């Protein structure tokens, strides 16, 4: 049955690619907010061997980078995507006697597919105005680096630095609304807003694969980005 479904999907896309009017390559840069509730709780409740430790970084929103390659035909646009996200959390204290810090650095590598439907196309002089709706879905490969560091100025031998690395997967869906501004036949400016929902979040395992961690990484949040789309036109 799976082979039959795969065959039907391949037939559908081969037919669509046969109708393709353009091959597109695009790059977008933007900003994302991240929920990270498990990670925030872990950071808040982390016990350190010092008093007055404070959370100084709380997994803030940060820059996102997005690359897409697709085919466009009529009012439709579909293809594959790659996206990179990162953020960090830090708890600790630093003074004249030394420092004690606990850090979690999260990186997310997003792979998936997208589909856009153009709502309308308006020509304004030599430019075009094309609002669209979009749906993206796929997998996020997560990497979390954990660093636990203690430094004592008066007793260097008492200090330590411990590191660990965790990995896991998320599965996401992301509806979006955007506008393409055609600058010429081969280039368009793209702006969009979206909300990512990580529908499935795995508990993470460390490098030794001996046990899962107590946390899940959650990249759910709002996205805003802008970039350029380049067209290789097949048809006049």
mmCIF file with all atom_site columns, C-alpha atoms in Angstrom:
data_model
loop_
_atom_site.group_PDB
_atom_site.id
_atom_site.type_symbol
_atom_site.label_atom_id
_atom_site.label_alt_id
_atom_site.label_comp_id
_atom_site.label_asym_id
_atom_site.label_entity_id
_atom_site.label_seq_id
_atom_site.pdbx_PDB_ins_code
_atom_site.Cartn_x
_atom_site.Cartn_y
_atom_site.Cartn_z
_atom_site.occupancy
_atom_site.B_iso_or_equiv
_atom_site.pdbx_formal_charge
_atom_site.auth_seq_id
_atom_site.auth_comp_id
_atom_site.auth_asym_id
_atom_site.auth_atom_id
_atom_site.pdbx_PDB_model_num
ATOM 1   C CA . UNK A 1 1   ? 0.000  0.000  0.000   1.00 0.00 ? 1   UNK A CA 1
ATOM 2   C CA . UNK A 1 2   ? 2.847  2.387  0.860   1.00 0.00 ? 2   UNK A CA 1
ATOM 3   C CA . UNK A 1 3   ? 4.448  1.718  -2.524  1.00 0.00 ? 3   UNK A CA 1
ATOM 4   C CA . UNK A 1 4   ? 1.169  2.517  -4.271  1.00 0.00 ? 4   UNK A CA 1
ATOM 5   C CA . UNK A 1 5   ? 0.799  5.808  -2.369  1.00 0.00 ? 5   UNK A CA 1
ATOM 6   C CA . UNK A 1 6   ? 4.411  6.748  -3.116  1.00 0.00 ? 6   UNK A CA 1
ATOM 7   C CA . UNK A 1 7   ? 3.850  5.990  -6.802  1.00 0.00 ? 7   UNK A CA 1
ATOM 8   C CA . UNK A 1 8   ? 0.724  8.188  -6.876  1.00 0.00 ? 8   UNK A CA 1
ATOM 9   C CA . UNK A 1 9   ? 2.604  11.064 -5.172  1.00 0.00 ? 9   UNK A CA 1
ATOM 10  C CA . UNK A 1 10  ? 5.491  10.778 -7.625  1.00 0.00 ? 10  UNK A CA 1
ATOM 11  C CA . UNK A 1 11  ? 3.079  10.779 -10.559 1.00 0.00 ? 11  UNK A CA 1
ATOM 12  C CA . UNK A 1 12  ? 1.353  13.890 -9.207  1.00 0.00 ? 12  UNK A CA 1
ATOM 13  C CA . UNK A 1 13  ? 4.578  15.849 -8.750  1.00 0.00 ? 13  UNK A CA 1
ATOM 14  C CA . UNK A 1 14  ? 6.060  14.695 -12.057 1.00 0.00 ? 14  UNK A CA 1
ATOM 15  C CA . UNK A 1 15  ? 2.920  16.004 -13.763 1.00 0.00 ? 15  UNK A CA 1
ATOM 16  C CA . UNK A 1 16  ? 3.167  19.302 -11.857 1.00 0.00 ? 16  UNK A CA 1
ATOM 17  C CA . UNK A 1 17  ? 6.857  19.681 -12.721 1.00 0.00 ? 17  UNK A CA 1
ATOM 18  C CA . UNK A 1 18  ? 5.985  19.085 -16.345 1.00 0.00 ? 18  UNK A CA 1
ATOM 19  C CA . UNK A 1 19  ? 3.699  22.120 -16.126 1.00 0.00 ? 19  UNK A CA 1
ATOM 20  C CA . UNK A 1 20  ? 6.261  24.195 -14.209 1.00 0.00 ? 20  UNK A CA 1
ATOM 21  C CA . UNK A 1 21  ? 6.810  27.693 -15.541 1.00 0.00 ? 21  UNK A CA 1
ATOM 22  C CA . UNK A 1 22  ? 9.778  28.565 -13.301 1.00 0.00 ? 22  UNK A CA 1
ATOM 23  C CA . UNK A 1 23  ? 12.429 27.089 -11.049 1.00 0.00 ? 23  UNK A CA 1
ATOM 24  C CA . UNK A 1 24  ? 12.855 29.285 -7.960  1.00 0.00 ? 24  UNK A CA 1
ATOM 25  C CA . UNK A 1 25  ? 15.663 29.717 -5.447  1.00 0.00 ? 25  UNK A CA 1
ATOM 26  C CA . UNK A 1 26  ? 15.067 31.981 -2.475  1.00 0.00 ? 26  UNK A CA 1
ATOM 27  C CA . UNK A 1 27  ? 16.798 33.171 0.654   1.00 0.00 ? 27  UNK A CA 1
ATOM 28  C CA . UNK A 1 28  ? 15.022 34.822 3.585   1.00 0.00 ? 28  UNK A CA 1
ATOM 29  C CA . UNK A 1 29  ? 16.313 36.247 6.842   1.00 0.00 ? 29  UNK A CA 1
ATOM 30  C CA . UNK A 1 30  ? 14.092 37.173 9.739   1.00 0.00 ? 30  UNK A CA 1
ATOM 31  C CA . UNK A 1 31  ? 13.296 36.892 13.427  1.00 0.00 ? 31  UNK A CA 1
ATOM 32  C CA . UNK A 1 32  ? 11.639 34.141 15.419  1.00 0.00 ? 32  UNK A CA 1
ATOM 33  C CA . UNK A 1 33  ? 10.211 33.842 18.934  1.00 0.00 ? 33  UNK A CA 1
ATOM 34  C CA . UNK A 1 34  ? 10.532 30.497 20.718  1.00 0.00 ? 34  UNK A CA 1
ATOM 35  C CA . UNK A 1 35  ? 8.362  28.986 23.449  1.00 0.00 ? 35  UNK A CA 1
ATOM 36  C CA . UNK A 1 36  ? 10.964 26.683 25.097  1.00 0.00 ? 36  UNK A CA 1
ATOM 37  C CA . UNK A 1 37  ? 8.839  26.078 28.213  1.00 0.00 ? 37  UNK A CA 1
ATOM 38  C CA . UNK A 1 38  ? 10.693 22.897 29.278  1.00 0.00 ? 38  UNK A CA 1
ATOM 39  C CA . UNK A 1 39  ? 14.060 24.538 28.779  1.00 0.00 ? 39  UNK A CA 1
ATOM 40  C CA . UNK A 1 40  ? 13.041 27.645 30.748  1.00 0.00 ? 40  UNK A CA 1
ATOM 41  C CA . UNK A 1 41  ? 11.848 25.505 33.663  1.00 0.00 ? 41  UNK A CA 1
ATOM 42  C CA . UNK A 1 42  ? 15.068 23.484 33.609  1.00 0.00 ? 42  UNK A CA 1
ATOM 43  C CA . UNK A 1 43  ? 17.149 26.665 33.689  1.00 0.00 ? 43  UNK A CA 1
ATOM 44  C CA . UNK A 1 44  ? 15.074 28.265 36.442  1.00 0.00 ? 44  UNK A CA 1
ATOM 45  C CA . UNK A 1 45  ? 15.215 25.198 38.708  1.00 0.00 ? 45  UNK A CA 1
ATOM 46  C CA . UNK A 1 46  ? 18.868 24.330 38.114  1.00 0.00 ? 46  UNK A CA 1
ATOM 47  C CA . UNK A 1 47  ? 20.748 24.143 41.426  1.00 0.00 ? 47  UNK A CA 1
ATOM 48  C CA . UNK A 1 48  ? 24.230 25.652 41.383  1.00 0.00 ? 48  UNK A CA 1
ATOM 49  C CA . UNK A 1 49  ? 26.921 25.460 44.113  1.00 0.00 ? 49  UNK A CA 1
ATOM 50  C CA . UNK A 1 50  ? 26.722 29.229 44.713  1.00 0.00 ? 50  UNK A CA 1
ATOM 51  C CA . UNK A 1 51  ? 24.175 31.696 46.032  1.00 0.00 ? 51  UNK A CA 1
ATOM 52  C CA . UNK A 1 52  ? 22.554 34.595 44.157  1.00 0.00 ? 52  UNK A CA 1
ATOM 53  C CA . UNK A 1 53  ? 22.813 32.919 40.738  1.00 0.00 ? 53  UNK A CA 1
ATOM 54  C CA . UNK A 1 54  ? 20.536 34.681 38.235  1.00 0.00 ? 54  UNK A CA 1
ATOM 55  C CA . UNK A 1 55  ? 19.063 33.786 34.856  1.00 0.00 ? 55  UNK A CA 1
ATOM 56  C CA . UNK A 1 56  ? 20.692 36.205 32.409  1.00 0.00 ? 56  UNK A CA 1
ATOM 57  C CA . UNK A 1 57  ? 19.616 34.681 29.067  1.00 0.00 ? 57  UNK A CA 1
ATOM 58  C CA . UNK A 1 58  ? 16.129 33.175 28.821  1.00 0.00 ? 58  UNK A CA 1
ATOM 59  C CA . UNK A 1 59  ? 16.039 31.645 25.319  1.00 0.00 ? 59  UNK A CA 1
ATOM 60  C CA . UNK A 1 60  ? 15.219 34.919 23.555  1.00 0.00 ? 60  UNK A CA 1
ATOM 61  C CA . UNK A 1 61  ? 13.952 35.219 20.007  1.00 0.00 ? 61  UNK A CA 1
ATOM 62  C CA . UNK A 1 62  ? 16.738 35.439 17.469  1.00 0.00 ? 62  UNK A CA 1
ATOM 63  C CA . UNK A 1 63  ? 17.627 35.599 13.790  1.00 0.00 ? 63  UNK A CA 1
ATOM 64  C CA . UNK A 1 64  ? 16.321 32.855 11.494  1.00 0.00 ? 64  UNK A CA 1
ATOM 65  C CA . UNK A 1 65  ? 17.738 31.934 8.080   1.00 0.00 ? 65  UNK A CA 1
ATOM 66  C CA . UNK A 1 66  ? 15.601 30.226 5.473   1.00 0.00 ? 66  UNK A CA 1
ATOM 67  C CA . UNK A 1 67  ? 16.426 28.765 2.050   1.00 0.00 ? 67  UNK A CA 1
ATOM 68  C CA . UNK A 1 68  ? 13.868 27.312 -0.381  1.00 0.00 ? 68  UNK A CA 1
ATOM 69  C CA . UNK A 1 69  ? 14.009 25.705 -3.816  1.00 0.00 ? 69  UNK A CA 1
ATOM 70  C CA . UNK A 1 70  ? 10.792 25.138 -5.720  1.00 0.00 ? 70  UNK A CA 1
ATOM 71  C CA . UNK A 1 71  ? 8.749  25.050 -8.892  1.00 0.00 ? 71  UNK A CA 1
ATOM 72  C CA . UNK A 1 72  ? 6.081  27.590 -9.769  1.00 0.00 ? 72  UNK A CA 1
ATOM 73  C CA . UNK A 1 73  ? 3.185  26.979 -12.128 1.00 0.00 ? 73  UNK A CA 1
ATOM 74  C CA . UNK A 1 74  ? 0.088  29.132 -12.605 1.00 0.00 ? 74  UNK A CA 1
ATOM 75  C CA . UNK A 1 75  ? -1.049 30.123 -9.072  1.00 0.00 ? 75  UNK A CA 1
ATOM 76  C CA . UNK A 1 76  ? 0.863  27.314 -7.363  1.00 0.00 ? 76  UNK A CA 1
ATOM 77  C CA . UNK A 1 77  ? 4.348  27.161 -5.882  1.00 0.00 ? 77  UNK A CA 1
ATOM 78  C CA . UNK A 1 78  ? 5.841  24.092 -4.129  1.00 0.00 ? 78  UNK A CA 1
ATOM 79  C CA . UNK A 1 79  ? 9.254  22.826 -3.135  1.00 0.00 ? 79  UNK A CA 1
ATOM 80  C CA . UNK A 1 80  ? 11.671 22.002 -0.334  1.00 0.00 ? 80  UNK A CA 1
ATOM 81  C CA . UNK A 1 81  ? 13.073 24.127 2.483   1.00 0.00 ? 81  UNK A CA 1
ATOM 82  C CA . UNK A 1 82  ? 16.007 24.361 4.872   1.00 0.00 ? 82  UNK A CA 1
ATOM 83  C CA . UNK A 1 83  ? 15.966 26.646 7.896   1.00 0.00 ? 83  UNK A CA 1
ATOM 84  C CA . UNK A 1 84  ? 18.446 27.375 10.700  1.00 0.00 ? 84  UNK A CA 1
ATOM 85  C CA . UNK A 1 85  ? 17.485 28.636 14.181  1.00 0.00 ? 85  UNK A CA 1
ATOM 86  C CA . UNK A 1 86  ? 19.386 29.123 17.432  1.00 0.00 ? 86  UNK A CA 1
ATOM 87  C CA . UNK A 1 87  ? 18.936 30.515 20.923  1.00 0.00 ? 87  UNK A CA 1
ATOM 88  C CA . UNK A 1 88  ? 20.444 30.079 24.392  1.00 0.00 ? 88  UNK A CA 1
ATOM 89  C CA . UNK A 1 89  ? 19.776 30.165 28.106  1.00 0.00 ? 89  UNK A CA 1
ATOM 90  C CA . UNK A 1 90  ? 22.248 31.024 30.876  1.00 0.00 ? 90  UNK A CA 1
ATOM 91  C CA . UNK A 1 91  ? 22.151 31.053 34.661  1.00 0.00 ? 91  UNK A CA 1
ATOM 92  C CA . UNK A 1 92  ? 25.024 32.041 36.895  1.00 0.00 ? 92  UNK A CA 1
ATOM 93  C CA . UNK A 1 93  ? 27.022 34.712 38.650  1.00 0.00 ? 93  UNK A CA 1
ATOM 94  C CA . UNK A 1 94  ? 30.395 36.386 38.117  1.00 0.00 ? 94  UNK A CA 1
ATOM 95  C CA . UNK A 1 95  ? 32.300 38.579 40.590  1.00 0.00 ? 95  UNK A CA 1
ATOM 96  C CA . UNK A 1 96  ? 35.837 39.339 41.767  1.00 0.00 ? 96  UNK A CA 1
ATOM 97  C CA . UNK A 1 97  ? 36.243 35.864 43.334  1.00 0.00 ? 97  UNK A CA 1
ATOM 98  C CA . UNK A 1 98  ? 35.364 33.859 40.227  1.00 0.00 ? 98  UNK A CA 1
ATOM 99  C CA . UNK A 1 99  ? 32.371 32.661 38.249  1.00 0.00 ? 99  UNK A CA 1
ATOM 100 C CA . UNK A 1 100 ? 29.800 29.888 38.126  1.00 0.00 ? 100 UNK A CA 1
ATOM 101 C CA . UNK A 1 101 ? 27.659 29.449 35.029  1.00 0.00 ? 101 UNK A CA 1
ATOM 102 C CA . UNK A 1 102 ? 25.239 26.946 33.566  1.00 0.00 ? 102 UNK A CA 1
ATOM 103 C CA . UNK A 1 103 ? 24.471 27.316 29.834  1.00 0.00 ? 103 UNK A CA 1
ATOM 104 C CA . UNK A 1 104 ? 22.164 25.635 27.338  1.00 0.00 ? 104 UNK A CA 1
ATOM 105 C CA . UNK A 1 105 ? 22.681 26.456 23.670  1.00 0.00 ? 105 UNK A CA 1
ATOM 106 C CA . UNK A 1 106 ? 20.014 25.247 21.251  1.00 0.00 ? 106 UNK A CA 1
ATOM 107 C CA . UNK A 1 107 ? 20.372 24.831 17.504  1.00 0.00 ? 107 UNK A CA 1
ATOM 108 C CA . UNK A 1 108 ? 17.614 23.705 15.161  1.00 0.00 ? 108 UNK A CA 1
ATOM 109 C CA . UNK A 1 109 ? 18.042 22.503 11.581  1.00 0.00 ? 109 UNK A CA 1
ATOM 110 C CA . UNK A 1 110 ? 14.696 22.453 9.810   1.00 0.00 ? 110 UNK A CA 1
ATOM 111 C CA . UNK A 1 111 ? 14.057 20.311 6.714   1.00 0.00 ? 111 UNK A CA 1
ATOM 112 C CA . UNK A 1 112 ? 10.714 20.079 4.979   1.00 0.00 ? 112 UNK A CA 1
ATOM 113 C CA . UNK A 1 113 ? 8.400  20.982 2.126   1.00 0.00 ? 113 UNK A CA 1
ATOM 114 C CA . UNK A 1 114 ? 6.188  23.965 1.392   1.00 0.00 ? 114 UNK A CA 1
ATOM 115 C CA . UNK A 1 115 ? 3.190  24.840 -0.739  1.00 0.00 ? 115 UNK A CA 1
ATOM 116 C CA . UNK A 1 116 ? 2.018  28.356 -1.697  1.00 0.00 ? 116 UNK A CA 1
ATOM 117 C CA . UNK A 1 117 ? -1.158 29.485 -3.325  1.00 0.00 ? 117 UNK A CA 1
ATOM 118 C CA . UNK A 1 118 ? -1.241 32.926 -4.940  1.00 0.00 ? 118 UNK A CA 1
ATOM 119 C CA . UNK A 1 119 ? -4.395 34.820 -4.045  1.00 0.00 ? 119 UNK A CA 1
ATOM 120 C CA . UNK A 1 120 ? -4.167 37.481 -6.726  1.00 0.00 ? 120 UNK A CA 1
ATOM 121 C CA . UNK A 1 121 ? -1.658 39.096 -9.052  1.00 0.00 ? 121 UNK A CA 1
ATOM 122 C CA . UNK A 1 122 ? -1.750 42.843 -9.614  1.00 0.00 ? 122 UNK A CA 1
ATOM 123 C CA . UNK A 1 123 ? 0.509  44.699 -12.020 1.00 0.00 ? 123 UNK A CA 1
ATOM 124 C CA . UNK A 1 124 ? 1.725  48.121 -10.933 1.00 0.00 ? 124 UNK A CA 1
ATOM 125 C CA . UNK A 1 125 ? 3.779  49.712 -13.718 1.00 0.00 ? 125 UNK A CA 1
ATOM 126 C CA . UNK A 1 126 ? 6.681  47.285 -14.295 1.00 0.00 ? 126 UNK A CA 1
ATOM 127 C CA . UNK A 1 127 ? 6.203  45.651 -10.869 1.00 0.00 ? 127 UNK A CA 1
ATOM 128 C CA . UNK A 1 128 ? 3.823  42.950 -9.626  1.00 0.00 ? 128 UNK A CA 1
ATOM 129 C CA . UNK A 1 129 ? 2.028  42.567 -6.299  1.00 0.00 ? 129 UNK A CA 1
ATOM 130 C CA . UNK A 1 130 ? 1.248  38.952 -5.318  1.00 0.00 ? 130 UNK A CA 1
ATOM 131 C CA . UNK A 1 131 ? -0.193 38.096 -1.879  1.00 0.00 ? 131 UNK A CA 1
ATOM 132 C CA . UNK A 1 132 ? -0.206 34.391 -1.033  1.00 0.00 ? 132 UNK A CA 1
ATOM 133 C CA . UNK A 1 133 ? -0.963 31.838 1.667   1.00 0.00 ? 133 UNK A CA 1
ATOM 134 C CA . UNK A 1 134 ? 1.569  29.137 2.488   1.00 0.00 ? 134 UNK A CA 1
ATOM 135 C CA . UNK A 1 135 ? 1.788  25.873 4.396   1.00 0.00 ? 135 UNK A CA 1
ATOM 136 C CA . UNK A 1 136 ? 5.084  24.249 5.425   1.00 0.00 ? 136 UNK A CA 1
ATOM 137 C CA . UNK A 1 137 ? 5.774  21.018 7.277   1.00 0.00 ? 137 UNK A CA 1
ATOM 138 C CA . UNK A 1 138 ? 8.714  18.776 8.054   1.00 0.00 ? 138 UNK A CA 1
ATOM 139 C CA . UNK A 1 139 ? 11.255 17.764 10.685  1.00 0.00 ? 139 UNK A CA 1
ATOM 140 C CA . UNK A 1 140 ? 13.607 19.733 12.944  1.00 0.00 ? 140 UNK A CA 1
ATOM 141 C CA . UNK A 1 141 ? 16.903 18.147 13.978  1.00 0.00 ? 141 UNK A CA 1
ATOM 142 C CA . UNK A 1 142 ? 17.815 19.604 17.369  1.00 0.00 ? 142 UNK A CA 1
ATOM 143 C CA . UNK A 1 143 ? 21.203 19.886 19.027  1.00 0.00 ? 143 UNK A CA 1
ATOM 144 C CA . UNK A 1 144 ? 21.535 21.125 22.620  1.00 0.00 ? 144 UNK A CA 1
ATOM 145 C CA . UNK A 1 145 ? 24.954 21.885 24.122  1.00 0.00 ? 145 UNK A CA 1
ATOM 146 C CA . UNK A 1 146 ? 25.087 21.912 27.922  1.00 0.00 ? 146 UNK A CA 1
ATOM 147 C CA . UNK A 1 147 ? 27.987 23.594 29.750  1.00 0.00 ? 147 UNK A CA 1
ATOM 148 C CA . UNK A 1 148 ? 28.472 23.641 33.539  1.00 0.00 ? 148 UNK A CA 1
ATOM 149 C CA . UNK A 1 149 ? 31.432 25.799 34.568  1.00 0.00 ? 149 UNK A CA 1
ATOM 150 C CA . UNK A 1 150 ? 32.953 26.796 37.920  1.00 0.00 ? 150 UNK A CA 1
ATOM 151 C CA . UNK A 1 151 ? 36.012 29.045 38.305  1.00 0.00 ? 151 UNK A CA 1
ATOM 152 C CA . UNK A 1 152 ? 37.470 30.085 41.693  1.00 0.00 ? 152 UNK A CA 1
ATOM 153 C CA . UNK A 1 153 ? 40.201 32.706 41.558  1.00 0.00 ? 153 UNK A CA 1
ATOM 154 C CA . UNK A 1 154 ? 41.840 31.657 44.839  1.00 0.00 ? 154 UNK A CA 1
ATOM 155 C CA . UNK A 1 155 ? 41.765 27.897 44.170  1.00 0.00 ? 155 UNK A CA 1
ATOM 156 C CA . UNK A 1 156 ? 42.093 26.954 40.507  1.00 0.00 ? 156 UNK A CA 1
ATOM 157 C CA . UNK A 1 157 ? 42.082 23.209 41.247  1.00 0.00 ? 157 UNK A CA 1
ATOM 158 C CA . UNK A 1 158 ? 38.575 23.411 42.722  1.00 0.00 ? 158 UNK A CA 1
ATOM 159 C CA . UNK A 1 159 ? 37.101 24.586 39.450  1.00 0.00 ? 159 UNK A CA 1
ATOM 160 C CA . UNK A 1 160 ? 35.650 22.438 36.693  1.00 0.00 ? 160 UNK A CA 1
ATOM 161 C CA . UNK A 1 161 ? 34.079 22.537 33.261  1.00 0.00 ? 161 UNK A CA 1
ATOM 162 C CA . UNK A 1 162 ? 31.586 19.854 32.270  1.00 0.00 ? 162 UNK A CA 1
ATOM 163 C CA . UNK A 1 163 ? 30.017 19.589 28.828  1.00 0.00 ? 163 UNK A CA 1
ATOM 164 C CA . UNK A 1 164 ? 27.350 17.392 27.324  1.00 0.00 ? 164 UNK A CA 1
ATOM 165 C CA . UNK A 1 165 ? 25.453 17.296 24.048  1.00 0.00 ? 165 UNK A CA 1
ATOM 166 C CA . UNK A 1 166 ? 21.849 16.195 23.439  1.00 0.00 ? 166 UNK A CA 1
ATOM 167 C CA . UNK A 1 167 ? 19.969 15.568 20.213  1.00 0.00 ? 167 UNK A CA 1
ATOM 168 C CA . UNK A 1 168 ? 16.383 14.907 19.201  1.00 0.00 ? 168 UNK A CA 1
ATOM 169 C CA . UNK A 1 169 ? 13.700 15.553 16.597  1.00 0.00 ? 169 UNK A CA 1
ATOM 170 C CA . UNK A 1 170 ? 10.595 17.710 16.316  1.00 0.00 ? 170 UNK A CA 1
ATOM 171 C CA . UNK A 1 171 ? 7.881  17.639 13.676  1.00 0.00 ? 171 UNK A CA 1
ATOM 172 C CA . UNK A 1 172 ? 6.361  20.982 12.767  1.00 0.00 ? 172 UNK A CA 1
ATOM 173 C CA . UNK A 1 173 ? 3.579  22.644 10.802  1.00 0.00 ? 173 UNK A CA 1
ATOM 174 C CA . UNK A 1 174 ? 3.713  26.308 9.817   1.00 0.00 ? 174 UNK A CA 1
ATOM 175 C CA . UNK A 1 175 ? 0.940  28.315 8.143   1.00 0.00 ? 175 UNK A CA 1
ATOM 176 C CA . UNK A 1 176 ? 1.990  31.688 6.728   1.00 0.00 ? 176 UNK A CA 1
ATOM 177 C CA . UNK A 1 177 ? 0.813  34.744 4.846   1.00 0.00 ? 177 UNK A CA 1
ATOM 178 C CA . UNK A 1 178 ? 3.155  36.598 2.544   1.00 0.00 ? 178 UNK A CA 1
ATOM 179 C CA . UNK A 1 179 ? 3.508  39.052 -0.308  1.00 0.00 ? 179 UNK A CA 1
ATOM 180 C CA . UNK A 1 180 ? 5.817  38.848 -3.290  1.00 0.00 ? 180 UNK A CA 1
ATOM 181 C CA . UNK A 1 181 ? 6.806  42.084 -5.001  1.00 0.00 ? 181 UNK A CA 1
ATOM 182 C CA . UNK A 1 182 ? 8.043  41.336 -8.513  1.00 0.00 ? 182 UNK A CA 1
ATOM 183 C CA . UNK A 1 183 ? 10.974 43.647 -9.287  1.00 0.00 ? 183 UNK A CA 1
ATOM 184 C CA . UNK A 1 184 ? 11.647 42.196 -12.724 1.00 0.00 ? 184 UNK A CA 1
ATOM 185 C CA . UNK A 1 185 ? 11.062 38.921 -14.566 1.00 0.00 ? 185 UNK A CA 1
ATOM 186 C CA . UNK A 1 186 ? 13.808 37.119 -12.664 1.00 0.00 ? 186 UNK A CA 1
ATOM 187 C CA . UNK A 1 187 ? 13.771 38.645 -9.174  1.00 0.00 ? 187 UNK A CA 1
ATOM 188 C CA . UNK A 1 188 ? 11.095 39.267 -6.525  1.00 0.00 ? 188 UNK A CA 1
ATOM 189 C CA . UNK A 1 189 ? 11.140 40.688 -3.008  1.00 0.00 ? 189 UNK A CA 1
ATOM 190 C CA . UNK A 1 190 ? 9.436  38.379 -0.503  1.00 0.00 ? 190 UNK A CA 1
ATOM 191 C CA . UNK A 1 191 ? 7.998  39.256 2.942   1.00 0.00 ? 191 UNK A CA 1
ATOM 192 C CA . UNK A 1 192 ? 5.983  36.943 5.182   1.00 0.00 ? 192 UNK A CA 1
ATOM 193 C CA . UNK A 1 193 ? 4.651  36.337 8.675   1.00 0.00 ? 193 UNK A CA 1
ATOM 194 C CA . UNK A 1 194 ? 3.994  32.876 10.083  1.00 0.00 ? 194 UNK A CA 1
ATOM 195 C CA . UNK A 1 195 ? 3.386  30.805 13.182  1.00 0.00 ? 195 UNK A CA 1
ATOM 196 C CA . UNK A 1 196 ? 5.317  27.586 13.721  1.00 0.00 ? 196 UNK A CA 1
ATOM 197 C CA . UNK A 1 197 ? 3.771  24.853 15.847  1.00 0.00 ? 197 UNK A CA 1
ATOM 198 C CA . UNK A 1 198 ? 5.963  21.924 16.880  1.00 0.00 ? 198 UNK A CA 1
ATOM 199 C CA . UNK A 1 199 ? 3.221  19.310 16.953  1.00 0.00 ? 199 UNK A CA 1
ATOM 200 C CA . UNK A 1 200 ? 5.533  16.428 17.993  1.00 0.00 ? 200 UNK A CA 1
ATOM 201 C CA . UNK A 1 201 ? 8.507  16.955 20.318  1.00 0.00 ? 201 UNK A CA 1
ATOM 202 C CA . UNK A 1 202 ? 10.855 14.158 21.342  1.00 0.00 ? 202 UNK A CA 1
ATOM 203 C CA . UNK A 1 203 ? 12.759 13.942 24.595  1.00 0.00 ? 203 UNK A CA 1
ATOM 204 C CA . UNK A 1 204 ? 16.448 14.355 23.859  1.00 0.00 ? 204 UNK A CA 1
ATOM 205 C CA . UNK A 1 205 ? 19.243 11.837 24.329  1.00 0.00 ? 205 UNK A CA 1
ATOM 206 C CA . UNK A 1 206 ? 22.866 12.550 25.147  1.00 0.00 ? 206 UNK A CA 1
ATOM 207 C CA . UNK A 1 207 ? 25.815 11.461 23.027  1.00 0.00 ? 207 UNK A CA 1
ATOM 208 C CA . UNK A 1 208 ? 26.172 8.138  24.852  1.00 0.00 ? 208 UNK A CA 1
ATOM 209 C CA . UNK A 1 209 ? 22.494 7.293  24.190  1.00 0.00 ? 209 UNK A CA 1
ATOM 210 C CA . UNK A 1 210 ? 22.268 5.889  27.712  1.00 0.00 ? 210 UNK A CA 1
ATOM 211 C CA . UNK A 1 211 ? 19.123 7.739  28.783  1.00 0.00 ? 211 UNK A CA 1
ATOM 212 C CA . UNK A 1 212 ? 16.726 10.409 27.544  1.00 0.00 ? 212 UNK A CA 1
ATOM 213 C CA . UNK A 1 213 ? 16.862 13.893 29.037  1.00 0.00 ? 213 UNK A CA 1
ATOM 214 C CA . UNK A 1 214 ? 14.057 15.418 31.064  1.00 0.00 ? 214 UNK A CA 1
ATOM 215 C CA . UNK A 1 215 ? 13.376 18.197 28.563  1.00 0.00 ? 215 UNK A CA 1
ATOM 216 C CA . UNK A 1 216 ? 11.920 18.769 25.122  1.00 0.00 ? 216 UNK A CA 1
ATOM 217 C CA . UNK A 1 217 ? 12.921 21.588 22.789  1.00 0.00 ? 217 UNK A CA 1
ATOM 218 C CA . UNK A 1 218 ? 9.980  23.680 21.557  1.00 0.00 ? 218 UNK A CA 1
ATOM 219 C CA . UNK A 1 219 ? 10.585 26.120 18.698  1.00 0.00 ? 219 UNK A CA 1
ATOM 220 C CA . UNK A 1 220 ? 6.894  27.080 18.478  1.00 0.00 ? 220 UNK A CA 1
ATOM 221 C CA . UNK A 1 221 ? 6.375  30.800 17.956  1.00 0.00 ? 221 UNK A CA 1
ATOM 222 C CA . UNK A 1 222 ? 5.890  33.643 15.536  1.00 0.00 ? 222 UNK A CA 1
ATOM 223 C CA . UNK A 1 223 ? 8.103  34.224 12.503  1.00 0.00 ? 223 UNK A CA 1
ATOM 224 C CA . UNK A 1 224 ? 8.676  37.325 10.381  1.00 0.00 ? 224 UNK A CA 1
ATOM 225 C CA . UNK A 1 225 ? 11.105 37.377 7.483   1.00 0.00 ? 225 UNK A CA 1
ATOM 226 C CA . UNK A 1 226 ? 12.078 39.045 4.238   1.00 0.00 ? 226 UNK A CA 1
ATOM 227 C CA . UNK A 1 227 ? 14.265 38.015 1.343   1.00 0.00 ? 227 UNK A CA 1
ATOM 228 C CA . UNK A 1 228 ? 14.700 37.578 -2.387  1.00 0.00 ? 228 UNK A CA 1
ATOM 229 C CA . UNK A 1 229 ? 13.350 35.009 -4.851  1.00 0.00 ? 229 UNK A CA 1
ATOM 230 C CA . UNK A 1 230 ? 15.284 34.287 -8.045  1.00 0.00 ? 230 UNK A CA 1
ATOM 231 C CA . UNK A 1 231 ? 13.498 32.778 -11.070 1.00 0.00 ? 231 UNK A CA 1
ATOM 232 C CA . UNK A 1 232 ? 14.769 30.566 -13.845 1.00 0.00 ? 232 UNK A CA 1
ATOM 233 C CA . UNK A 1 233 ? 11.905 30.800 -16.322 1.00 0.00 ? 233 UNK A CA 1
ATOM 234 C CA . UNK A 1 234 ? 11.128 27.800 -18.530 1.00 0.00 ? 234 UNK A CA 1
ATOM 235 C CA . UNK A 1 235 ? 8.371  29.450 -20.524 1.00 0.00 ? 235 UNK A CA 1
ATOM 236 C CA . UNK A 1 236 ? 8.004  32.888 -22.030 1.00 0.00 ? 236 UNK A CA 1
#
